[in-house]
mmCIF file of C-alpha atoms in Angstrom:
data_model
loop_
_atom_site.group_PDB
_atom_site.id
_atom_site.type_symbol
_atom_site.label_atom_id
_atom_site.label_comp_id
_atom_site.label_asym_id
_atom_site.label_seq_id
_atom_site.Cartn_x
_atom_site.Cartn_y
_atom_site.Cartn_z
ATOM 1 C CA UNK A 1 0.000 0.000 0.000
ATOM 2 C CA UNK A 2 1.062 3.625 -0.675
ATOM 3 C CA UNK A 3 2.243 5.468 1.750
ATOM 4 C CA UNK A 4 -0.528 8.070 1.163
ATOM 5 C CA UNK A 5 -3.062 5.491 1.634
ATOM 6 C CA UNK A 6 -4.899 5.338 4.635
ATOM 7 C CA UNK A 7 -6.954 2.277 6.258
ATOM 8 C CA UNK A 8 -10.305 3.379 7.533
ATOM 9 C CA UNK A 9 -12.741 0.345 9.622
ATOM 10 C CA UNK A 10 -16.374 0.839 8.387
ATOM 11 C CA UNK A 11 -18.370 -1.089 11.510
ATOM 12 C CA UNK A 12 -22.037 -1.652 11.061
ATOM 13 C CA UNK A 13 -24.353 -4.376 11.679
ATOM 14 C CA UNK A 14 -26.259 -4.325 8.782
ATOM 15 C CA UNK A 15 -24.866 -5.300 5.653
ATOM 16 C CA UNK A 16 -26.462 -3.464 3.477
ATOM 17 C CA UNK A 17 -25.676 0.088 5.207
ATOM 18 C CA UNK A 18 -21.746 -1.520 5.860
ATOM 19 C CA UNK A 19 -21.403 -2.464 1.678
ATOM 20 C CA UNK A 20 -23.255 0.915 0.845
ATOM 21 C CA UNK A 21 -20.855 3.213 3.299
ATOM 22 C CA UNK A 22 -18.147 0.971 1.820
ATOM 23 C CA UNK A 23 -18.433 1.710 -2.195
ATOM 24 C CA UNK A 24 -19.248 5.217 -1.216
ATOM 25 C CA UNK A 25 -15.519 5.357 0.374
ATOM 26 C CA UNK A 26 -14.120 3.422 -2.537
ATOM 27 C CA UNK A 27 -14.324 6.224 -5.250
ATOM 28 C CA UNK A 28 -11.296 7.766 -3.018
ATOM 29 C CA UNK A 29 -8.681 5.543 -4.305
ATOM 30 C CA UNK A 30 -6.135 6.552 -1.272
ATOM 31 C CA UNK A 31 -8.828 4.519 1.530
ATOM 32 C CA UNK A 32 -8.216 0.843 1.752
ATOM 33 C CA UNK A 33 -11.425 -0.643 3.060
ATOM 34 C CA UNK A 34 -11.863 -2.711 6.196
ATOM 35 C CA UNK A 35 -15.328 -3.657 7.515
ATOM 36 C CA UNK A 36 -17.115 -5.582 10.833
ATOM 37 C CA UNK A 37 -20.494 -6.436 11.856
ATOM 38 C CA UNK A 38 -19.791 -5.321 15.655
ATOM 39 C CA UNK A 39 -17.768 -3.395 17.948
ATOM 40 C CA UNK A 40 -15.981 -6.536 19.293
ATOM 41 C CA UNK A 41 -15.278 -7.699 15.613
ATOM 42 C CA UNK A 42 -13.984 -4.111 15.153
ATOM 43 C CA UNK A 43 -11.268 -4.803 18.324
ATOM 44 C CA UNK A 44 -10.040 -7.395 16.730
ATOM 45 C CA UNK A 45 -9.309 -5.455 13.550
ATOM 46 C CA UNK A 46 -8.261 -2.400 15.202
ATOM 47 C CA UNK A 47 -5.704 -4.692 17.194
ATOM 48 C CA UNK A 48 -4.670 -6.691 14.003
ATOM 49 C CA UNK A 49 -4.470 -3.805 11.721
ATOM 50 C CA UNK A 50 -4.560 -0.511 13.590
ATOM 51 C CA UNK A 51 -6.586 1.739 11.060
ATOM 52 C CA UNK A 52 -6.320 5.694 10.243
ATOM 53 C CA UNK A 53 -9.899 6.220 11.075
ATOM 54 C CA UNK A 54 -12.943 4.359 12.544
ATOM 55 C CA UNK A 55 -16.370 4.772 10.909
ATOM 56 C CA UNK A 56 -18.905 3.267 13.359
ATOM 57 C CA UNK A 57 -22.971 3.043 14.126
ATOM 58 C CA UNK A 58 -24.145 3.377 17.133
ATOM 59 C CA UNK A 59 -26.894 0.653 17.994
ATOM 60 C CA UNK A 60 -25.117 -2.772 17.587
ATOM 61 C CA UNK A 61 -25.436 -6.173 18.974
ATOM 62 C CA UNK A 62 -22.920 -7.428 21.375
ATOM 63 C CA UNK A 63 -20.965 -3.991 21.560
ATOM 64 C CA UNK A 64 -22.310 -0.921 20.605
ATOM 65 C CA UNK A 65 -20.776 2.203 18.960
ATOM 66 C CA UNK A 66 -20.469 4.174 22.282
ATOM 67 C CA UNK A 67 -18.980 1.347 24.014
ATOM 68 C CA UNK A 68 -16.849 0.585 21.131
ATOM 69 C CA UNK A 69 -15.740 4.810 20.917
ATOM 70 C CA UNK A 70 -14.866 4.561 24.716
ATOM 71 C CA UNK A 71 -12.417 1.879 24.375
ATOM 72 C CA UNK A 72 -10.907 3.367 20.891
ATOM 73 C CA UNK A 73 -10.368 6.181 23.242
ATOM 74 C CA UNK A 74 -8.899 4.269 26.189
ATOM 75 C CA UNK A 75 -6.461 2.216 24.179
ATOM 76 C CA UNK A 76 -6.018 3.739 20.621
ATOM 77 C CA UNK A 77 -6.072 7.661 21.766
ATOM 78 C CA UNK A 78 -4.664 8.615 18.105
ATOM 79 C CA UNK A 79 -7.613 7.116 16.142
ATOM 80 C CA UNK A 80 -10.328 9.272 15.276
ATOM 81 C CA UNK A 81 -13.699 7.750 15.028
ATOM 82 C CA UNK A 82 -16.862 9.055 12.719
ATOM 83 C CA UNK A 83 -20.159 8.079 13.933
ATOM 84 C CA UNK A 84 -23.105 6.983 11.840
ATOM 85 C CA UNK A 85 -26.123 8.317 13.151
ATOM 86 C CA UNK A 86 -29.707 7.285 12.622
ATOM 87 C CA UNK A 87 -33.144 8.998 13.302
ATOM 88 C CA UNK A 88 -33.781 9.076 16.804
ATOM 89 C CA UNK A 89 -30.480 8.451 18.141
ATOM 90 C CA UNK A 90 -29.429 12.359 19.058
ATOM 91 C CA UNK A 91 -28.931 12.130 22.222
ATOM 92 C CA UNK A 92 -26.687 8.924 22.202
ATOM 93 C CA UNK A 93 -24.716 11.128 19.279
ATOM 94 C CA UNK A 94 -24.071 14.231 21.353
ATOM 95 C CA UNK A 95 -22.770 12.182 24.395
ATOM 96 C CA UNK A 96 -20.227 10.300 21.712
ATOM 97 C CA UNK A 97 -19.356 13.510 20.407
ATOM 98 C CA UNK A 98 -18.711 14.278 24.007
ATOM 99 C CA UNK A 99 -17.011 11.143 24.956
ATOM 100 C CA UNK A 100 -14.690 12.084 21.805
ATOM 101 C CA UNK A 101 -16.106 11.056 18.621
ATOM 102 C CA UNK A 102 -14.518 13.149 15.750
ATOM 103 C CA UNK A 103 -17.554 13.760 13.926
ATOM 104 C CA UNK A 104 -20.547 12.322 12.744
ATOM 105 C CA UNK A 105 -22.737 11.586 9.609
ATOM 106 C CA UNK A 106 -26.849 10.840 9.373
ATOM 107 C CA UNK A 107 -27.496 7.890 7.875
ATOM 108 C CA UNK A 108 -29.637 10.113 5.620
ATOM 109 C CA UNK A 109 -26.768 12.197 4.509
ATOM 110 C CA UNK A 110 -24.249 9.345 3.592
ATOM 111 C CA UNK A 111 -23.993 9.563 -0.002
ATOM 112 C CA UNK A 112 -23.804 13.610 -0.249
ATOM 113 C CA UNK A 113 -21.224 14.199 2.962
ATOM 114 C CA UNK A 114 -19.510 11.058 4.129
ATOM 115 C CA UNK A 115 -16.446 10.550 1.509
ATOM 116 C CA UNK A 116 -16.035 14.561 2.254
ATOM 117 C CA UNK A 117 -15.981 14.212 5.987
ATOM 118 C CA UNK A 118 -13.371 11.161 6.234
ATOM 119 C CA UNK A 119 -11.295 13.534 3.788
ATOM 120 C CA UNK A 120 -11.565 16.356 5.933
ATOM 121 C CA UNK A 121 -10.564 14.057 9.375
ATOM 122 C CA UNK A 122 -7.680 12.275 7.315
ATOM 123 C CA UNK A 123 -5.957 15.687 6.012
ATOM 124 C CA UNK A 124 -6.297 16.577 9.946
ATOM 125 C CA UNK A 125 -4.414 13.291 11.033
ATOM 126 C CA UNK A 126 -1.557 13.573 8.144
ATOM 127 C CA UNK A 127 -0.935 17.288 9.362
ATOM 128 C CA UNK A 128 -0.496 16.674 12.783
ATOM 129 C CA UNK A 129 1.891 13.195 11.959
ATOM 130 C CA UNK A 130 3.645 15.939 9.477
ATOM 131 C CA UNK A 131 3.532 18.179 12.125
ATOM 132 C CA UNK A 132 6.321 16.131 14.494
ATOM 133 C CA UNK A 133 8.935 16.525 11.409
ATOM 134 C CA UNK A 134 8.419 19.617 10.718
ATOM 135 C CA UNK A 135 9.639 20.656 14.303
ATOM 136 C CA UNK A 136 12.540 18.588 13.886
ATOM 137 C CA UNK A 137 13.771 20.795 10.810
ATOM 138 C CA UNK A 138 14.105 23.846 12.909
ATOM 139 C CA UNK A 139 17.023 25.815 12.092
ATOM 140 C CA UNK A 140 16.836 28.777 13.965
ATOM 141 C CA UNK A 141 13.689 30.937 15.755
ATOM 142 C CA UNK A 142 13.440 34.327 17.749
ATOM 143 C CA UNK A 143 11.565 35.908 19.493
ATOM 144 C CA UNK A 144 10.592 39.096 22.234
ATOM 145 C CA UNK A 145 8.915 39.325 24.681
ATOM 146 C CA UNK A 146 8.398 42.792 27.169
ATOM 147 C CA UNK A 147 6.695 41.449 30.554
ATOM 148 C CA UNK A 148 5.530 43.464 33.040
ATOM 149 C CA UNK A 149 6.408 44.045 37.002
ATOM 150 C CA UNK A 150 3.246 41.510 38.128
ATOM 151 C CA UNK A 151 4.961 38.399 39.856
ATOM 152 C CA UNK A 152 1.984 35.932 38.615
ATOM 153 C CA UNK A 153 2.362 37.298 35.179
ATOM 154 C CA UNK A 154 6.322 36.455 35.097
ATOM 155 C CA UNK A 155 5.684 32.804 37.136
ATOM 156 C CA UNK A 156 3.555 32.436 34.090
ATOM 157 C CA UNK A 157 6.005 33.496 31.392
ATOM 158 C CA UNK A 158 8.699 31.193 32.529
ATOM 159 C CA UNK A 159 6.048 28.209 32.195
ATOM 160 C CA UNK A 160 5.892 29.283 28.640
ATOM 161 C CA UNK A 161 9.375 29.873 27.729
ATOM 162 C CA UNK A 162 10.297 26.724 29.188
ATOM 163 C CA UNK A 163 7.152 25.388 26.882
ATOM 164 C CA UNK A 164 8.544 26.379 23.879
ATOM 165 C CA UNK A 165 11.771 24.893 24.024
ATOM 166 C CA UNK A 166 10.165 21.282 24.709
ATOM 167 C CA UNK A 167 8.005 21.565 22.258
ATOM 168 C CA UNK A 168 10.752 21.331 19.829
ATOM 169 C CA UNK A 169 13.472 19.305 22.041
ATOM 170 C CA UNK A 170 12.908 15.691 23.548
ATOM 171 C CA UNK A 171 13.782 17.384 27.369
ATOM 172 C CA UNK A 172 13.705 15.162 30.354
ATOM 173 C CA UNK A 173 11.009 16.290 32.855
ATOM 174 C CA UNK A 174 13.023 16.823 35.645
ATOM 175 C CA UNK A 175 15.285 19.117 34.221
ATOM 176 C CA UNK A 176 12.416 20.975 32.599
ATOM 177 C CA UNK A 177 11.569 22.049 35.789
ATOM 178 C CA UNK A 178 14.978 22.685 36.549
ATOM 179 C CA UNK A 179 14.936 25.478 33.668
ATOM 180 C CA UNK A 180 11.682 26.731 34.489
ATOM 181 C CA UNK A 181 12.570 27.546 38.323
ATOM 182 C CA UNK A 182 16.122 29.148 36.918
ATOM 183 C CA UNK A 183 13.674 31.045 34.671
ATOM 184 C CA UNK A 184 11.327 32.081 37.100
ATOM 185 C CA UNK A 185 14.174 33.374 39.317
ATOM 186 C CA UNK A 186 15.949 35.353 36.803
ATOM 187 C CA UNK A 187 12.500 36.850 36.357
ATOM 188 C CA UNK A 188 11.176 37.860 39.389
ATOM 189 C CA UNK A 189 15.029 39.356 40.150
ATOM 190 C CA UNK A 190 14.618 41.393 36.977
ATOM 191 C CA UNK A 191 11.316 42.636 38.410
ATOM 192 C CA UNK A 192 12.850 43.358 42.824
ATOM 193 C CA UNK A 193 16.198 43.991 42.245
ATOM 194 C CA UNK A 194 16.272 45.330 38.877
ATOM 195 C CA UNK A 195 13.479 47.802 38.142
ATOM 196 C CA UNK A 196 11.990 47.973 41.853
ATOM 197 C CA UNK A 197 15.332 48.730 42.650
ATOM 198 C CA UNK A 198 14.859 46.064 45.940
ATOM 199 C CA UNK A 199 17.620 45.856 48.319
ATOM 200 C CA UNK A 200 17.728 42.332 49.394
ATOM 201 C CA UNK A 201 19.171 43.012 52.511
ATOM 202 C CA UNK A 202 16.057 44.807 53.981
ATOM 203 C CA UNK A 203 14.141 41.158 52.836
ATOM 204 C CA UNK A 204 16.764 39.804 55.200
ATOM 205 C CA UNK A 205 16.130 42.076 58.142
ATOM 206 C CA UNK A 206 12.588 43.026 57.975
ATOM 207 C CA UNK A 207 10.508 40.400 55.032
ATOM 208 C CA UNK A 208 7.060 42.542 55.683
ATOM 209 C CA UNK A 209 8.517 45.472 55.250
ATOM 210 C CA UNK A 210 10.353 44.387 52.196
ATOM 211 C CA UNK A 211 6.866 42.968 50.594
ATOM 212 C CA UNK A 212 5.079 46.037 51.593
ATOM 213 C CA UNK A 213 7.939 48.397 49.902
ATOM 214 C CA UNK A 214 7.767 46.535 46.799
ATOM 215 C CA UNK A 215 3.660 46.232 46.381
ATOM 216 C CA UNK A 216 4.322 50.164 46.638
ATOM 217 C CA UNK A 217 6.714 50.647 44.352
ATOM 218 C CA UNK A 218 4.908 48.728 41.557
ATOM 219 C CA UNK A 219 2.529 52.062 41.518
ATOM 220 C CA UNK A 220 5.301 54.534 41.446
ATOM 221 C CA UNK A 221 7.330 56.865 39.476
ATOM 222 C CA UNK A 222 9.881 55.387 38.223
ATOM 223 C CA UNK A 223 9.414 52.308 38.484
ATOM 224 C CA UNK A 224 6.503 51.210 37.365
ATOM 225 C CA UNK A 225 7.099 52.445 33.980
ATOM 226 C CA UNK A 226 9.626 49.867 33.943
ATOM 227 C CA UNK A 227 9.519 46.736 31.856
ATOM 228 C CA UNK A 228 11.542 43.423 31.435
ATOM 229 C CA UNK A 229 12.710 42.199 27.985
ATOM 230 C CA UNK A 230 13.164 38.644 26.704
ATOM 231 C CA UNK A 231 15.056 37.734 24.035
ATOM 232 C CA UNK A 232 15.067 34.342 23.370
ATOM 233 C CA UNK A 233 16.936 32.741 20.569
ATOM 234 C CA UNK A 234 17.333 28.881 19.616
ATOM 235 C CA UNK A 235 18.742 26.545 16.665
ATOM 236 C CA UNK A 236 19.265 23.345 16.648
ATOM 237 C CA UNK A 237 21.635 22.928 18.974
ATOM 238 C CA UNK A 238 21.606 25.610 21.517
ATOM 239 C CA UNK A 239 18.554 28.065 23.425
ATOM 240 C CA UNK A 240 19.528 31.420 25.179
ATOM 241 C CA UNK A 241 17.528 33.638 27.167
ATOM 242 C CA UNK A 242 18.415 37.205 27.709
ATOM 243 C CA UNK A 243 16.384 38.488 30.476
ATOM 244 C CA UNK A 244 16.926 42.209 30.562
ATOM 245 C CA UNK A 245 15.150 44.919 33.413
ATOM 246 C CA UNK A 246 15.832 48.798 33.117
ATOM 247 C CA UNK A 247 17.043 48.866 36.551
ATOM 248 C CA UNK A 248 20.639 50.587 37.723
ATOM 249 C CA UNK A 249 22.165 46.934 37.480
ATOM 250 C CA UNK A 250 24.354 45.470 39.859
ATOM 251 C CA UNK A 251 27.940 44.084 40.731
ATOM 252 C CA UNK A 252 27.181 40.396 39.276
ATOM 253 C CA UNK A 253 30.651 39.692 39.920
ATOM 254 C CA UNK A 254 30.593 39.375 43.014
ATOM 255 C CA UNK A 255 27.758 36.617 43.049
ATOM 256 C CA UNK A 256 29.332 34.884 39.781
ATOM 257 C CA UNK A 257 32.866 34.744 41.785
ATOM 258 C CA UNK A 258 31.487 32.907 44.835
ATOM 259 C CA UNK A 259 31.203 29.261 45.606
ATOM 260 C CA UNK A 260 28.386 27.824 45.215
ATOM 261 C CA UNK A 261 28.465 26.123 48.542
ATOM 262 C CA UNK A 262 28.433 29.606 50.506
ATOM 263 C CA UNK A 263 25.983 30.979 48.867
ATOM 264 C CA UNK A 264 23.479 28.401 50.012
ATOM 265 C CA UNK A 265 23.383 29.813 53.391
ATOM 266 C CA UNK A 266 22.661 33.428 52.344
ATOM 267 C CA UNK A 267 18.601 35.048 52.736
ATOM 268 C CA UNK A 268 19.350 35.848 49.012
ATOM 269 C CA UNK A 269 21.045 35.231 45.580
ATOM 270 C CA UNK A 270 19.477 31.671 45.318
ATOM 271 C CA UNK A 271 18.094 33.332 41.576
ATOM 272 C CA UNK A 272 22.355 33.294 40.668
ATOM 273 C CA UNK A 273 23.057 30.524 42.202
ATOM 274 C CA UNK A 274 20.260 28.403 40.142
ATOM 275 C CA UNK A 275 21.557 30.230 36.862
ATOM 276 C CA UNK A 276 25.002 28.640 37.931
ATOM 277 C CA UNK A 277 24.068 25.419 38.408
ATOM 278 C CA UNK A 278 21.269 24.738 35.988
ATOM 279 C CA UNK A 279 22.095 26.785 32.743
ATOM 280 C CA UNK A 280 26.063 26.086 30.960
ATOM 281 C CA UNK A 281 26.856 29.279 30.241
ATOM 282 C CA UNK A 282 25.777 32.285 32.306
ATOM 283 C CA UNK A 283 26.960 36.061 31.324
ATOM 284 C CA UNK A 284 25.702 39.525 32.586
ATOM 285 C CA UNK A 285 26.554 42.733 30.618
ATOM 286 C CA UNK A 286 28.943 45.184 32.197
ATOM 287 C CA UNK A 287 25.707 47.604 33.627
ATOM 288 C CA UNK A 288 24.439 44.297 35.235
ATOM 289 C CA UNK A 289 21.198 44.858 34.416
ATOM 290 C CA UNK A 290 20.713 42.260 31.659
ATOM 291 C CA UNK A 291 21.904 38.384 31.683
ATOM 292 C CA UNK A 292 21.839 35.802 28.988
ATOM 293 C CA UNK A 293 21.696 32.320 29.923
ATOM 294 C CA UNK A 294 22.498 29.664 27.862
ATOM 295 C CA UNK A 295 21.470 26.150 27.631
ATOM 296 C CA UNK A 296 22.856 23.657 25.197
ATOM 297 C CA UNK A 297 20.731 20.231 23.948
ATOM 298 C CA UNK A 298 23.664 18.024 23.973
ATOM 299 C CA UNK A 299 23.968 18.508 27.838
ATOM 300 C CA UNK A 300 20.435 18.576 28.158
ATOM 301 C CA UNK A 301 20.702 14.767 26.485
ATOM 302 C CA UNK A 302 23.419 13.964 29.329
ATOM 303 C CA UNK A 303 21.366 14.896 32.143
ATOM 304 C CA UNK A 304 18.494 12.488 31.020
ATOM 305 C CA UNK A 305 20.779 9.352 31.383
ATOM 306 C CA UNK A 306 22.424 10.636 34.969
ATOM 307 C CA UNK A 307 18.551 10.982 35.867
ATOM 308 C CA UNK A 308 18.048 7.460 35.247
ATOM 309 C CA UNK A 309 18.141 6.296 38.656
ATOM 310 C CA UNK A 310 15.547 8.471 40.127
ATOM 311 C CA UNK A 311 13.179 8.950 36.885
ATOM 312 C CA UNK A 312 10.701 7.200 38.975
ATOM 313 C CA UNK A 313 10.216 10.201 41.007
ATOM 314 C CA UNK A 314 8.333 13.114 40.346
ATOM 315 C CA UNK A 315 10.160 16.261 41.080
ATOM 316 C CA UNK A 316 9.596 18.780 38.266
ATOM 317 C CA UNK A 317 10.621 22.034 40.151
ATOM 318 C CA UNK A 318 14.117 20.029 41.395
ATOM 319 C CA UNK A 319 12.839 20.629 45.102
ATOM 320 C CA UNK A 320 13.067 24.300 44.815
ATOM 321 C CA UNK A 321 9.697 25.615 46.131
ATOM 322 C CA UNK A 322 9.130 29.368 47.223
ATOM 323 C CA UNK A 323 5.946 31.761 47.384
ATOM 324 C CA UNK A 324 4.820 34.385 45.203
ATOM 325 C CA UNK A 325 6.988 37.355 45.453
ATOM 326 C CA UNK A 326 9.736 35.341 47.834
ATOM 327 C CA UNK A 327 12.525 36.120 45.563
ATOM 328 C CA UNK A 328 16.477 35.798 46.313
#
């Protein structure tokens, strides 16, 4: 068979309406034609065979069409299913449309819309399988984003740059969530330190105060007029991040000079210390006000097989767990 051709399961209990569904398929010369008599007839096929599509009535002896969508659903997520529906049957339809059914046809209306409807399902189910190679070919994308001082609204913009890089690269869960807390932090610093100008050293003598200060600041001159830019660039090979506040800056050196293992008993810079640890390469400009952090897929690759022992656990944040506005 072609490789354009697709296999679709016509399953009806009567013969006549299976044969006439059947020729009316057959002027398409991509579908190869499989038919049952039943829903458990159809599980066999659908095991033996696994068709593109499913084209099913609903009222059938021994197993049904719902009961027969419901398990196509369970076990064979990826194949759509079509229902055939008769007078009278309505309600049963709208629940299988419900319980996932693609689409649907009246028995009434075969001849004029069913060849067009398993067309229109097919070209659907070739785009999205084109759809996975497609990302593979990337080359190179940008893009820009300019976020504003509202801690939920940054939380929420690391979940989707960290979205858009696994949607292109096979990324182990774990350190997903590695990349999204580094993210987050790098964030929410741009927001205190950088344009709310925060000194984290009143957070370490005073934390209501320090909250309070900041909530105020996000209403005043100059800072709220501040935003944070994203730059985010990735091939095929490589994704960087350059998060970027119009803040003063700050001596990074200082934090990018120190050992990790001293700087895990400080009331702040856990935001550089996560940048350190999670990204590869990790650069501020000389102002200190902008960082780009780099992560590269071959390493990303490597820390899926050192994962291996504990990939049973679930621990997509890396254990790192803080509160809204807590930032270091």
């Amino acid at each position: 068979m072609d490789s354009t051709d697709f296999t679709v399961l016509v399953v009806d209990d009567s013969p006549i309406d299976r044969v006439m569904a059947s020729r009316i398929l057959q002027a398409d010369d991509e579908l190869h034609i499989r038919e049952a008599s039943d829903g458990e007839q159809a599980l066999t096929l659908i095991a033996k065979e696994s068709p593109d599509l499913v084209i099913t009535d609903m009222q059938m002896p021994r197993l049904g069409g719902i009961e027969l969508l419901e398990t196509i659903c369970q076990q064979y997520s990826d194949i759509p299913v079509i229902l055939i529906t008769s007078r009278g049957s309505e309600q049963i339809a709208v629940k299988a449309l419900e319980s996932g059914a693609t689409s649907y046809v009246p028995k009434t209306r075969l001849a004029e819309d069913l060849l067009s409807t398993v067309r229109r399902v097919l070209m659907n189910r070739r785009s999205r399988k084109l759809a996975s190679t497609v990302k593979n070919c990337l080359v190179a994308t940008e893009s820009h984003y300019r976020l504003r001082n509202d801690p939920e609204h940054l939380i929420a913009a690391a979940d989707v740059l960290t979205e858009a890089m696994a949607a292109t690269w096979q990324s182990p869960i774990r350190e997903l969530g590695r990349i999204r807390m580094t993210l987050e932090e790098a964030l929410l610093n741009a927001m205190y330190h950088g344009n709310l100008e925060m000194n984290p050293r009143v957070r370490e003598m005073n934390l209501k105060l320090y909250h309070e200060l900041s909530k105020s600041r996000v209403s005043q001159t100059p800072y709220c007029n501040r935003m944070i830019s994203v730059r985010v660039g990735q091939t095929d090979d490589m994704v960087s991040w350059e998060i970027s506040d119009e803040g003063p800056g700050f001596d990074a050196a200082a934090f990018l000079n120190t050992e990790e293992v001293s700087m895990l008993e400080r009331p702040y810079g856990r935001g550089i210390l996560l940048m350190r640890t999670v990204m590869d390469e990790v650069a501020f400009n000389e102002k200190g006000n902008s960082v780009c952090l780099t992560r590269y897929r071959g390493n990303l690759a490597a820390s899926n097989s050192n994962q291996s022992i504990n990939e049973s656990d679930d621990l997509p944040e890396a254990g790192f767990v803080f509160a809204i506005g807590d930032d270091e």
